[in-house]
Structures are given as structure tokens and as C-alpha cells.
PDB file of C-alpha atoms in Angstrom:
ATOM      1  CA  ILE A  20      12.769 -47.012  45.147  1.00 79.00           C
ATOM      2  CA  GLY A  21       9.586 -48.088  43.422  1.00 86.00           C
ATOM      3  CA  PRO A  22       7.190 -50.836  44.384  1.00 96.00           C
ATOM      4  CA  LEU A  23       8.853 -54.236  44.745  1.00 97.00           C
ATOM      5  CA  ILE A  24       7.272 -56.739  42.360  1.00 97.00           C
ATOM      6  CA  THR A  25       6.888 -59.927  44.415  1.00 96.00           C
ATOM      7  CA  SER A  26       5.068 -62.018  41.800  1.00 96.00           C
ATOM      8  CA  LEU A  27       6.143 -62.908  39.073  1.00 95.00           C
ATOM      9  CA  ASN A  28       9.899 -63.581  39.219  1.00 96.00           C
ATOM     10  CA  ASP A  29      12.264 -61.478  37.135  1.00 97.00           C
ATOM     11  CA  ARG A  30      13.921 -63.278  34.201  1.00 97.00           C
ATOM     12  CA  SER A  31      11.876 -66.440  34.751  1.00 97.00           C
ATOM     13  CA  GLU A  32      10.065 -68.581  32.197  1.00 96.00           C
ATOM     14  CA  TYR A  33       6.360 -69.341  32.567  1.00 95.00           C
ATOM     15  CA  TYR A  34       4.629 -72.081  30.620  1.00 93.00           C
ATOM     16  CA  ILE A  35       0.974 -71.785  29.610  1.00 91.00           C
ATOM     17  CA  ASN A  36      -1.408 -74.124  27.837  1.00 90.00           C
ATOM     18  CA  PRO A  37      -2.511 -72.250  24.686  1.00 83.00           C
ATOM     19  CA  ARG A  38      -5.912 -74.004  24.684  1.00 88.00           C
ATOM     20  CA  GLN A  39      -6.629 -73.056  28.300  1.00 87.00           C
ATOM     21  CA  PRO A  40      -4.434 -70.069  29.142  1.00 76.00           C
ATOM     22  CA  ALA A  41      -3.906 -69.735  32.868  1.00 82.00           C
ATOM     23  CA  GLU A  42      -3.999 -66.442  34.665  1.00 92.00           C
ATOM     24  CA  LEU A  43      -0.759 -65.362  36.284  1.00 95.00           C
ATOM     25  CA  ALA A  44      -0.895 -63.304  39.480  1.00 96.00           C
ATOM     26  CA  LEU A  45       0.935 -60.004  39.770  1.00 97.00           C
ATOM     27  CA  ALA A  46       1.687 -58.649  43.237  1.00 97.00           C
ATOM     28  CA  CYS A  47       3.852 -55.936  44.748  1.00 97.00           C
ATOM     29  CA  GLN A  48       4.994 -54.429  48.024  1.00 97.00           C
ATOM     30  CA  ALA A  49       4.717 -50.656  48.120  1.00 97.00           C
ATOM     31  CA  ALA A  50       5.608 -48.016  50.690  1.00 96.00           C
ATOM     32  CA  SER A  51       3.025 -47.305  53.390  1.00 95.00           C
ATOM     33  CA  ASP A  52       2.190 -43.874  51.904  1.00 95.00           C
ATOM     34  CA  VAL A  53       1.055 -45.398  48.582  1.00 97.00           C
ATOM     35  CA  GLN A  54      -2.666 -45.599  47.828  1.00 97.00           C
ATOM     36  CA  THR A  55      -2.612 -46.770  44.204  1.00 98.00           C
ATOM     37  CA  VAL A  56      -0.263 -48.729  41.969  1.00 98.00           C
ATOM     38  CA  PHE A  57      -0.348 -48.899  38.182  1.00 98.00           C
ATOM     39  CA  TRP A  58       0.544 -52.098  36.337  1.00 98.00           C
ATOM     40  CA  TYR A  59       1.977 -51.870  32.816  1.00 98.00           C
ATOM     41  CA  LEU A  60       2.484 -54.712  30.347  1.00 98.00           C
ATOM     42  CA  ASN A  61       4.981 -53.922  27.581  1.00 98.00           C
ATOM     43  CA  ASP A  62       4.737 -50.221  28.497  1.00 98.00           C
ATOM     44  CA  LYS A  63       0.929 -50.093  28.140  1.00 98.00           C
ATOM     45  CA  LEU A  64      -1.269 -49.403  31.174  1.00 98.00           C
ATOM     46  CA  TYR A  65      -2.962 -52.648  32.130  1.00 98.00           C
ATOM     47  CA  ARG A  66      -4.635 -51.946  35.456  1.00 98.00           C
ATOM     48  CA  ARG A  67      -4.687 -49.660  38.470  1.00 98.00           C
ATOM     49  CA  ALA A  68      -5.103 -51.295  41.855  1.00 98.00           C
ATOM     50  CA  ARG A  69      -4.531 -50.990  45.571  1.00 97.00           C
ATOM     51  CA  PRO A  70      -0.995 -52.069  46.556  1.00 96.00           C
ATOM     52  CA  THR A  71      -2.311 -55.135  48.414  1.00 94.00           C
ATOM     53  CA  GLU A  72      -4.664 -56.208  45.605  1.00 95.00           C
ATOM     54  CA  ALA A  73      -3.751 -59.188  43.438  1.00 90.00           C
ATOM     55  CA  VAL A  74      -3.954 -58.490  39.719  1.00 97.00           C
ATOM     56  CA  PHE A  75      -4.315 -61.325  37.215  1.00 97.00           C
ATOM     57  CA  VAL A  76      -3.155 -61.395  33.618  1.00 96.00           C
ATOM     58  CA  LYS A  77      -3.471 -63.910  30.762  1.00 92.00           C
ATOM     59  CA  PRO A  78      -0.242 -63.254  28.870  1.00 92.00           C
ATOM     60  CA  ARG A  79       0.499 -64.145  25.284  1.00 90.00           C
ATOM     61  CA  PRO A  80       3.615 -66.176  24.497  1.00 92.00           C
ATOM     62  CA  GLY A  81       6.784 -64.159  24.142  1.00 96.00           C
ATOM     63  CA  LEU A  82       8.885 -61.710  26.109  1.00 97.00           C
ATOM     64  CA  LEU A  83       6.786 -59.686  28.551  1.00 97.00           C
ATOM     65  CA  LYS A  84       7.921 -56.507  30.284  1.00 98.00           C
ATOM     66  CA  ILE A  85       6.050 -55.927  33.533  1.00 98.00           C
ATOM     67  CA  SER A  86       6.201 -52.559  35.274  1.00 98.00           C
ATOM     68  CA  CYS A  87       4.641 -51.373  38.500  1.00 98.00           C
ATOM     69  CA  ALA A  88       4.443 -47.659  39.312  1.00 98.00           C
ATOM     70  CA  ASP A  89       3.088 -46.037  42.453  1.00 98.00           C
ATOM     71  CA  ASP A  90       1.137 -42.818  42.881  1.00 97.00           C
ATOM     72  CA  ARG A  91       4.370 -41.076  43.962  1.00 96.00           C
ATOM     73  CA  GLY A  92       5.992 -41.555  40.537  1.00 96.00           C
ATOM     74  CA  ARG A  93       8.340 -44.386  41.517  1.00 97.00           C
ATOM     75  CA  HIS A  94       8.439 -47.572  39.464  1.00 97.00           C
ATOM     76  CA  SER A  95      10.164 -50.902  38.955  1.00 97.00           C
ATOM     77  CA  ASP A  96      10.401 -53.194  35.936  1.00 97.00           C
ATOM     78  CA  MET A  97      10.959 -56.869  35.254  1.00 97.00           C
ATOM     79  CA  ARG A  98      10.929 -59.169  32.267  1.00 98.00           C
ATOM     80  CA  VAL A  99       9.642 -62.715  31.947  1.00 98.00           C
ATOM     81  CA  LEU A 100       9.378 -65.156  29.081  1.00 97.00           C
ATOM     82  CA  VAL A 101       6.005 -66.813  28.456  1.00 96.00           C
ATOM     83  CA  LYS A 102       6.122 -70.092  26.557  1.00 94.00           C
ATOM     84  CA  THR A 103       3.489 -72.564  25.433  1.00 91.00           C
ATOM     85  CA  GLU A 104       3.591 -76.135  26.654  1.00 78.00           C
TER      86      GLU A 104
END
């Protein structure tokens, strides 16, 4: 089982102000043997981080696939919908 994405929430809608886009926090829980996790947005590498490190993203409106992979090759995916207010 891959890292558990604890923020954001799968299949949820998030509203942003297009004039002042807010940053959304990504977080995960990974196994104790994991040193590094890799965050992907729509299948493109966004950031590498420590498992306990919060990662922030300013998403564009639309459907967003978020994936988190660990340095052991395990991963998990979720999808959220970003809308403008």
C-alpha cells in the first residue's frame, strides 16, 4: 500500500478566488521506512519532499489528479475538482 494522502480529500470540490488563488496543502502518511515521497499533479512530477513535510500547491480550476509515490515504488492517487468562486 502506498502513502495515504491525508490532505486533500478524494472526490471533493475546492473553491478558489481566481484573483487571489489560495495555496492548498498536500500531506501524506507513509511507512516508517520511507525517506522521500514524490508528489505528482496530473501525472507530472510536482515536488519531492520528506513524508512529514507539508507541500503547497496553487491549482488551476478543473479536475486535478493528485498522486503520491514513496521511494519504495508504492503510490496512491486521488482526484479533486477545483472551482472558482
